[in-house]
Short mmCIF file of C-alpha atoms and ligand atoms in Angstrom, two decimals:
data_model
loop_
_atom_site.label_atom_id
_atom_site.label_comp_id
_atom_site.label_asym_id
_atom_site.label_seq_id
_atom_site.Cartn_x
_atom_site.Cartn_y
_atom_site.Cartn_z
CA UNK A 1 0.00 0.00 0.00
CA UNK A 2 1.14 3.54 -0.73
CA UNK A 3 2.02 5.45 2.42
CA UNK A 4 0.33 8.51 0.91
CA UNK A 5 -3.02 6.70 1.18
CA UNK A 6 -2.63 6.16 4.91
CA UNK A 7 -1.34 9.70 5.35
CA UNK A 8 -4.52 11.15 3.80
CA UNK A 9 -6.92 8.57 5.32
CA UNK A 10 -7.76 6.91 2.01
CA UNK A 11 -8.72 3.25 1.64
CA UNK A 12 -5.74 1.02 0.86
CA UNK A 13 -7.12 -0.20 -2.49
CA UNK A 14 -7.29 3.23 -4.17
CA UNK A 15 -5.67 3.26 -7.62
CA UNK A 16 -2.72 5.65 -7.18
CA UNK A 17 -1.56 7.67 -10.19
CA UNK A 18 0.81 9.88 -8.16
CA UNK A 19 2.06 9.68 -4.58
CA UNK A 20 3.10 13.31 -4.09
CA UNK A 21 0.95 15.17 -4.55
CA UNK A 22 -1.65 12.45 -4.09
CA UNK A 23 -3.67 11.65 -7.21
CA UNK A 24 -5.85 8.57 -6.83
CA UNK A 25 -9.20 7.10 -7.78
CA UNK A 26 -11.31 4.49 -5.99
CA UNK A 27 -11.89 0.95 -7.22
CA UNK A 28 -15.25 1.00 -9.04
CA UNK A 29 -16.93 -1.01 -6.27
CA UNK A 30 -16.48 2.00 -3.97
CA UNK A 31 -18.77 4.05 -6.24
CA UNK A 32 -21.86 1.87 -5.85
CA UNK A 33 -23.71 4.09 -3.35
CA UNK A 34 -25.32 7.48 -3.81
CA UNK A 35 -22.73 9.00 -1.44
CA UNK A 36 -19.06 8.08 -1.78
CA UNK A 37 -17.41 7.47 1.58
CA UNK A 38 -14.77 10.15 2.16
CA UNK A 39 -12.00 7.53 2.34
CA UNK A 40 -12.93 6.41 -1.18
CA UNK A 41 -13.43 9.87 -2.72
CA UNK A 42 -10.99 10.48 -5.58
CA UNK A 43 -8.16 13.02 -5.09
CA UNK A 44 -6.87 15.30 -7.81
CA UNK A 45 -4.00 17.55 -6.73
CA UNK A 46 -1.71 19.56 -9.00
CA UNK A 47 0.69 20.80 -6.33
CA UNK A 48 1.79 20.25 -2.74
CA UNK A 49 -1.18 20.10 -0.36
CA UNK A 50 -1.17 23.21 1.85
CA UNK A 51 -1.85 23.25 5.57
CA UNK A 52 -3.99 26.17 6.76
CA UNK A 53 -5.78 26.24 10.11
CA UNK A 54 -9.24 27.84 10.25
CA UNK A 55 -7.76 30.56 12.51
CA UNK A 56 -5.15 31.46 9.88
CA UNK A 57 -7.44 31.15 6.85
CA UNK A 58 -8.34 34.45 5.14
CA UNK A 59 -10.45 35.05 2.09
CA UNK A 60 -10.11 38.28 0.11
CA UNK A 61 -13.16 39.20 -1.97
CA UNK A 62 -12.71 41.95 -4.56
CA UNK A 63 -14.52 43.39 -7.54
CA UNK A 64 -16.49 46.35 -8.84
CA UNK A 65 -18.29 48.30 -6.13
CA UNK A 66 -15.82 47.70 -3.31
CA UNK A 67 -12.18 47.51 -2.33
CA UNK A 68 -10.77 44.10 -1.32
CA UNK A 69 -12.80 42.70 1.60
CA UNK A 70 -10.97 40.34 3.96
CA UNK A 71 -13.16 37.63 5.50
CA UNK A 72 -12.20 35.18 8.23
CA UNK A 73 -13.36 31.57 8.71
CA UNK A 74 -15.87 32.61 11.34
CA UNK A 75 -17.46 35.29 9.14
CA UNK A 76 -17.99 32.81 6.30
CA UNK A 77 -19.26 29.99 8.51
CA UNK A 78 -21.72 32.35 10.23
CA UNK A 79 -23.52 32.99 6.92
CA UNK A 80 -26.65 30.83 6.37
CA UNK A 81 -25.50 27.23 5.84
CA UNK A 82 -26.75 25.28 2.82
CA UNK A 83 -26.29 21.59 2.19
CA UNK A 84 -26.40 19.78 -1.12
CA UNK A 85 -25.32 16.47 -2.58
CA UNK A 86 -23.03 17.03 -5.54
CA UNK A 87 -20.94 14.80 -7.77
CA UNK A 88 -17.45 16.02 -8.61
CA UNK A 89 -16.06 14.79 -11.92
CA UNK A 90 -12.52 15.40 -13.09
CA UNK A 91 -12.35 16.53 -16.72
CA UNK A 92 -9.73 13.78 -17.12
CA UNK A 93 -12.11 11.00 -16.03
CA UNK A 94 -11.87 8.14 -18.59
CA UNK A 95 -8.64 9.56 -20.04
CA UNK A 96 -7.06 6.08 -20.07
CA UNK A 97 -9.37 5.10 -22.94
CA UNK A 98 -8.19 8.15 -24.94
CA UNK A 99 -4.58 7.19 -24.14
CA UNK A 100 -5.32 3.80 -25.69
CA UNK A 101 -6.14 5.64 -28.93
CA UNK A 102 -2.93 7.72 -28.85
CA UNK A 103 -0.54 8.09 -25.90
CA UNK A 104 -0.30 11.27 -23.77
CA UNK A 105 3.06 11.13 -22.06
CA UNK A 106 3.06 12.47 -18.51
CA UNK A 107 -0.73 12.57 -18.11
CA UNK A 108 -2.51 10.61 -15.36
CA UNK A 109 -4.30 7.63 -16.94
CA UNK A 110 -7.60 8.12 -15.09
CA UNK A 111 -9.93 5.18 -15.43
CA UNK A 112 -13.66 5.59 -14.77
CA UNK A 113 -13.27 6.49 -11.09
CA UNK A 114 -12.19 10.16 -11.23
CA UNK A 115 -15.71 10.89 -10.02
CA UNK A 116 -17.27 10.82 -6.54
CA UNK A 117 -20.27 12.23 -4.69
CA UNK A 118 -20.51 13.83 -1.26
CA UNK A 119 -22.82 16.02 0.73
CA UNK A 120 -21.31 19.46 1.05
CA UNK A 121 -22.26 22.13 3.57
CA UNK A 122 -21.26 25.72 3.20
CA UNK A 123 -22.25 29.29 2.48
CA UNK A 124 -23.68 30.23 -0.88
CA UNK A 125 -21.06 32.02 -2.96
CA UNK A 126 -23.88 34.42 -3.90
CA UNK A 127 -24.34 35.34 -0.21
CA UNK A 128 -20.59 35.92 0.19
CA UNK A 129 -20.52 38.22 -2.87
CA UNK A 130 -23.58 40.14 -1.67
CA UNK A 131 -22.21 40.43 1.89
CA UNK A 132 -18.96 41.83 0.47
CA UNK A 133 -20.90 44.33 -1.61
CA UNK A 134 -19.36 43.14 -4.88
CA UNK A 135 -21.31 43.79 -8.06
CA UNK A 136 -20.53 42.99 -11.67
CA UNK A 137 -21.99 43.14 -15.16
CA UNK A 138 -24.19 40.18 -16.15
CA UNK A 139 -21.43 38.77 -18.35
CA UNK A 140 -18.72 39.10 -15.65
CA UNK A 141 -16.72 36.15 -14.29
CA UNK A 142 -15.81 35.12 -10.77
CA UNK A 143 -12.17 34.08 -10.41
CA UNK A 144 -10.96 31.86 -7.55
CA UNK A 145 -7.41 31.54 -6.28
CA UNK A 146 -6.02 28.79 -4.07
CA UNK A 147 -2.60 28.70 -2.43
CA UNK A 148 -0.95 25.57 -3.89
CA UNK A 149 1.66 26.16 -6.59
CA UNK A 150 1.80 23.34 -9.15
CA UNK A 151 5.11 22.45 -10.82
CA UNK A 152 3.54 22.63 -14.29
CA UNK A 153 1.98 26.10 -13.85
CA UNK A 154 3.89 28.55 -16.06
CA UNK A 155 4.78 31.13 -14.88
CA UNK A 156 4.70 29.73 -11.29
CA UNK A 157 1.38 30.74 -9.69
CA UNK A 158 -1.15 29.38 -7.22
CA UNK A 159 -3.93 27.16 -8.62
CA UNK A 160 -6.97 29.10 -9.85
CA UNK A 161 -9.89 29.17 -12.27
CA UNK A 162 -13.17 30.99 -12.85
CA UNK A 163 -16.89 30.56 -13.47
CA UNK A 164 -19.42 32.96 -15.02
CA UNK A 165 -21.03 35.37 -12.53
CA UNK A 166 -24.45 33.99 -13.52
CA UNK A 167 -23.38 30.52 -12.32
CA UNK A 168 -21.83 32.01 -9.17
CA UNK A 169 -25.14 33.71 -8.30
CA UNK A 170 -27.30 30.66 -9.09
CA UNK A 171 -27.37 29.36 -5.51
CA UNK A 172 -25.82 25.92 -5.95
CA UNK A 173 -22.22 27.16 -5.83
CA UNK A 174 -20.92 26.88 -2.26
CA UNK A 175 -17.93 27.83 -0.21
CA UNK A 176 -17.93 24.51 1.62
CA UNK A 177 -16.46 23.79 5.03
CA UNK A 178 -18.01 20.33 5.55
CA UNK A 179 -17.99 17.13 3.49
CA UNK A 180 -20.17 14.14 4.44
CA UNK A 181 -20.95 15.81 7.82
CA UNK A 182 -17.28 16.17 8.82
CA UNK A 183 -15.04 19.24 8.66
CA UNK A 184 -13.67 19.45 5.11
CA UNK A 185 -10.50 17.30 5.09
CA UNK A 186 -7.25 19.06 4.24
CA UNK A 187 -6.65 16.88 1.15
CA UNK A 188 -10.06 17.97 -0.23
CA UNK A 189 -9.40 21.70 0.26
CA UNK A 190 -9.98 22.28 3.98
CA UNK A 191 -10.64 24.53 5.70
CA UNK A 192 -12.78 25.94 2.84
CA UNK A 193 -13.15 25.18 -0.88
CA UNK A 194 -15.42 26.09 -3.76
CA UNK A 195 -18.03 23.54 -4.87
CA UNK A 196 -19.34 24.38 -8.37
CA UNK A 197 -21.87 21.58 -9.09
CA UNK A 198 -22.43 20.66 -12.73
CA UNK A 199 -19.04 22.02 -13.81
CA UNK A 200 -15.79 20.07 -14.25
CA UNK A 201 -14.02 19.44 -10.94
CA UNK A 202 -11.21 21.85 -11.89
CA UNK A 203 -13.54 24.80 -11.19
CA UNK A 204 -14.15 23.69 -7.57
CA UNK A 205 -11.03 25.40 -6.24
CA UNK A 206 -9.63 23.98 -2.99
CA UNK A 207 -8.00 26.07 -0.21
CA UNK A 208 -9.66 29.11 -1.76
CA UNK A 209 -8.26 32.39 -0.43
CA UNK A 210 -9.09 34.83 -3.21
CA UNK A 211 -12.33 35.61 -5.06
CA UNK A 212 -12.43 38.37 -7.70
CA UNK A 213 -15.36 39.50 -9.82
CA UNK A 214 -13.83 40.63 -13.12
CA UNK A 215 -14.84 41.35 -16.72
CA UNK A 216 -13.48 38.12 -18.25
CA UNK A 217 -12.36 34.58 -17.35
CA UNK A 218 -9.38 33.98 -15.07
CA UNK A 219 -5.94 34.30 -16.66
CA UNK A 220 -4.75 31.49 -14.37
CA UNK A 221 -2.78 28.70 -16.04
CA UNK A 222 -5.52 26.18 -15.13
CA UNK A 223 -8.20 28.26 -16.87
CA UNK A 224 -6.23 29.75 -19.73
CA UNK A 225 -3.87 26.88 -20.72
CA UNK A 226 -5.03 23.60 -19.14
CA UNK A 227 -8.60 22.30 -18.94
CA UNK A 228 -9.28 23.42 -22.49
CA UNK A 229 -10.40 21.35 -25.48
CA UNK A 230 -7.91 21.59 -28.33
CA UNK A 231 -8.02 20.10 -31.83
CA UNK A 232 -5.95 16.88 -32.01
CA UNK A 233 -2.94 18.48 -33.72
CA UNK A 234 -2.80 21.67 -31.59
CA UNK A 235 -0.26 22.56 -28.90
CA UNK A 236 -1.50 23.98 -25.59
CA UNK A 237 -0.96 27.75 -25.56
CA UNK A 238 -2.54 30.59 -23.60
CA UNK A 239 -6.11 31.07 -24.76
CA UNK A 240 -5.99 28.21 -27.31
CA UNK A 241 -9.08 26.04 -27.72
CA UNK A 242 -12.23 26.11 -25.61
CA UNK A 243 -12.29 26.28 -21.81
CA UNK A 244 -14.24 23.40 -20.30
CA UNK A 245 -17.07 24.26 -17.94
CA UNK A 246 -20.27 22.21 -17.77
CA UNK A 247 -20.14 18.42 -17.63
CA UNK A 248 -21.01 16.37 -20.71
CA UNK A 249 -23.53 13.52 -20.53
CA UNK A 250 -21.58 10.43 -19.52
CA UNK A 251 -21.92 6.98 -17.99
CA UNK A 252 -19.82 4.04 -16.86
CA UNK A 253 -20.32 0.42 -15.83
CA UNK A 254 -19.45 -0.34 -12.19
CA UNK A 255 -20.20 -4.09 -12.20
CA UNK A 256 -19.16 -6.46 -13.61
CA UNK A 257 -15.57 -5.26 -14.10
CA UNK A 258 -14.13 -5.06 -17.61
CA UNK A 259 -12.39 -8.34 -18.50
CA UNK A 260 -14.23 -10.37 -15.84
CA UNK A 261 -15.39 -13.95 -16.27
CA UNK A 262 -19.02 -14.27 -15.17
CA UNK A 263 -21.29 -17.29 -14.74
CA UNK A 264 -23.92 -18.03 -17.41
CA UNK A 265 -27.46 -16.97 -16.56
CA UNK A 266 -28.94 -13.74 -15.21
CA UNK A 267 -26.25 -11.05 -14.95
CA UNK A 268 -26.77 -7.76 -13.14
CA UNK A 269 -25.08 -4.88 -14.92
CA UNK A 270 -24.82 -1.68 -12.85
CA UNK A 271 -23.26 1.72 -13.31
CA UNK A 272 -23.48 5.48 -12.94
CA UNK A 273 -24.64 8.25 -15.26
CA UNK A 274 -23.82 11.93 -14.89
CA UNK A 275 -24.55 15.22 -16.64
CA UNK A 276 -24.39 18.93 -15.93
CA UNK A 277 -27.99 18.65 -14.68
CA UNK A 278 -28.57 15.08 -13.54
CA UNK A 279 -32.35 15.61 -13.45
CA UNK A 280 -32.18 15.67 -17.25
CA UNK A 281 -30.78 12.13 -17.55
CA UNK A 282 -33.70 10.31 -19.16
CA UNK A 283 -32.31 6.80 -19.62
CA UNK A 284 -29.30 4.53 -19.78
CA UNK A 285 -29.25 2.00 -22.62
CA UNK A 286 -27.24 -1.21 -22.80
CA UNK A 287 -26.41 -3.18 -25.93
CA UNK A 288 -25.08 -6.73 -26.06
CA UNK A 289 -24.90 -6.86 -29.87
CA UNK A 290 -22.47 -4.10 -30.78
CA UNK A 291 -25.12 -1.37 -30.82
CA UNK A 292 -27.75 -2.96 -33.09
CA UNK A 293 -30.30 -3.18 -30.28
CA UNK A 294 -30.53 -1.48 -26.90
CA UNK A 295 -32.33 -2.21 -23.64
CA UNK A 296 -33.21 0.42 -21.06
CA UNK A 297 -31.76 0.08 -17.58
CA UNK A 298 -33.64 1.02 -14.40
CA UNK A 299 -32.48 4.38 -13.02
CA UNK A 300 -32.33 5.08 -9.28
CA UNK A 301 -34.50 8.01 -8.18
CA UNK A 302 -32.97 11.44 -8.73
CA UNK A 303 -31.40 13.04 -5.64
CA UNK A 304 -31.48 16.56 -7.00
CA UNK A 305 -29.88 18.04 -10.06
CA UNK A 306 -26.27 17.80 -8.91
CA UNK A 307 -25.96 14.15 -7.95
CA UNK A 308 -25.30 11.28 -10.34
CA UNK A 309 -27.87 8.56 -11.10
CA UNK A 310 -27.12 4.89 -10.64
CA UNK A 311 -28.65 2.32 -12.96
CA UNK A 312 -29.01 -1.44 -13.28
CA UNK A 313 -30.16 -3.99 -15.81
CA UNK A 314 -30.41 -7.76 -15.65
CA UNK A 315 -29.35 -9.49 -18.83
CA UNK A 316 -29.22 -13.16 -19.72
CA UNK A 317 -25.56 -14.09 -20.22
CA UNK A 318 -24.92 -16.98 -22.61
CA UNK A 319 -21.61 -18.88 -22.60
CA UNK A 320 -18.86 -17.35 -24.74
CA UNK A 321 -17.52 -13.84 -25.19
CA UNK A 322 -19.91 -11.05 -24.16
CA UNK A 323 -19.39 -7.46 -25.26
CA UNK A 324 -21.49 -4.82 -23.58
CA UNK A 325 -21.94 -1.15 -24.47
CA UNK A 326 -23.67 1.45 -22.30
CA UNK A 327 -24.74 5.00 -23.09
CA UNK A 328 -26.91 7.59 -21.39
CA UNK A 329 -29.72 9.56 -23.04
CA UNK A 330 -30.89 13.00 -21.95
CA UNK A 331 -34.36 14.56 -22.02
CA UNK A 332 -33.76 15.97 -25.51
CA UNK A 333 -33.09 12.46 -26.82
CA UNK A 334 -29.40 13.25 -27.30
CA UNK A 335 -26.96 10.52 -26.40
CA UNK A 336 -23.20 10.06 -26.00
CA UNK A 337 -20.78 9.92 -28.95
CA UNK A 338 -19.87 6.44 -30.14
CA UNK A 339 -16.13 6.54 -30.47
CA UNK A 340 -13.28 7.60 -28.19
CA UNK A 341 -11.01 7.96 -31.24
CA UNK A 342 -13.17 10.80 -32.55
CA UNK A 343 -12.92 12.57 -29.17
CA UNK A 344 -9.14 12.35 -28.78
CA UNK A 345 -7.67 15.70 -27.68
CA UNK A 346 -4.17 16.61 -26.43
CA UNK A 347 -5.28 17.27 -22.82
CA UNK A 348 -7.22 14.01 -22.63
CA UNK A 349 -10.39 15.69 -21.40
CA UNK A 350 -14.13 15.12 -21.60
CA UNK A 351 -14.15 11.52 -22.84
CA UNK A 352 -17.85 10.66 -22.86
CA UNK A 353 -17.82 8.03 -25.57
CA UNK A 354 -19.93 4.88 -25.22
CA UNK A 355 -18.63 2.70 -22.40
CA UNK A 356 -17.45 -0.70 -23.64
CA UNK A 357 -16.90 -3.89 -21.68
CA UNK A 358 -15.41 -7.23 -22.73
CA UNK A 359 -16.54 -10.17 -20.60
CA UNK A 360 -16.29 -13.94 -20.71
CA UNK A 361 -19.29 -16.00 -19.79
CA UNK A 362 -18.29 -19.41 -18.44
N1 LIG B 401 -6.34 24.59 -5.20
C1 LIG B 401 -6.62 23.55 -6.00
N2 LIG B 401 -7.92 23.29 -6.29
C2 LIG B 401 -8.25 22.25 -7.08
C3 LIG B 401 -7.25 21.41 -7.65
C4 LIG B 401 -5.89 21.68 -7.32
O1 LIG B 401 -4.96 20.98 -7.75
N3 LIG B 401 -5.63 22.76 -6.50
N4 LIG B 401 -7.63 20.38 -8.49
C5 LIG B 401 -8.91 20.57 -9.16
C6 LIG B 401 -9.35 19.41 -9.93
S1 LIG B 401 -8.67 19.23 -11.47
C7 LIG B 401 -10.35 18.58 -9.48
S2 LIG B 401 -10.95 17.35 -10.47
C8 LIG B 401 -10.91 18.73 -8.12
C9 LIG B 401 -10.69 17.46 -7.34
O2 LIG B 401 -11.17 17.59 -6.03
P1 LIG B 401 -10.83 16.46 -4.96
O3 LIG B 401 -9.34 16.27 -4.91
O4 LIG B 401 -11.41 16.94 -3.68
O5 LIG B 401 -11.50 15.20 -5.44
O6 LIG B 401 -10.31 19.81 -7.40
C10 LIG B 401 -10.00 20.94 -8.17
N5 LIG B 401 -9.56 22.01 -7.31
MO1 LIG B 402 -9.77 17.55 -12.54
#
């Protein structure tokens, strides 16, 4: 077992992509429930994990209408508390499948577990902005700054990113101090982090200490260079490509595991589906004949817009090779793209191609 897992109170069977800083994803079995236990929640860290006590934590809020406003931990945690269940998804979830199309040296080969769900409690970002007296034009952006400096950030700078002001004011974006009813763990951004439900995980800035309302998106390396969709032959460069924000429709199979041998007879296939607004996931379809015919899985009840849906389907497995495909459908009838090859991009982001599984039925 990696000592980093024990150090950060993670279960010993996490799949570790990096020890320091810790980057790991849970085994798929840990994602079966609506809420992911904190010790199985994936970790995505670009730089060394800072240590800040609540007493030392300061947040500076700035923007049109006011000079920089310093806020302490107590001032933020005294604002009305809101709780919501939200799924965080790394934009690099399912990158390993893209790397199978064409390698991406140096990138973490995330499988299908760079996704987890927790209950978060915190103040509404909207309340913090209003309390600080910060205004902004309707098309303004809200930039967040953390304190961790990643080795790849050029020039060296703390981690940061931004979201549109309209999203910031929508009510679901929190400055969270609790995760699954415990104080927010340090590895997940404690004492306080941003939770921006429905957006890629990269926008949920951990150890947030700066919030600025400004005319355009953040110039931070992680908004302006990384976490952008580039054409296959392009090189990352400031402002190149499209910044990623809302989550694409996606799904994965949790059981059985890819490559497994399963007994003949009734076989329960289970998985998760996710989207920017999970209430708009209309169905998950499974094919056992290469996509010629599809059967609809049963979806678990929705737990609000920001939490994934689980699904299950019993199929009759006949001896021999069994190839399964799963895809989600939204309430417009749109579904996921068929091929990972067509989605390949240099950053390895936003792979939401059909999920494919090769099994053996004994
Ligand atoms: N300050 C800071 N915030 C950050 C990151 C980081 O490296 N530093 N990683 C981001 C990315 S890419 C993701 S996917 C989520 C992961 O959150 P988690 O580690 O709590 O799962 O945090 C985001 N916030
Ligand atoms: Mo991420």
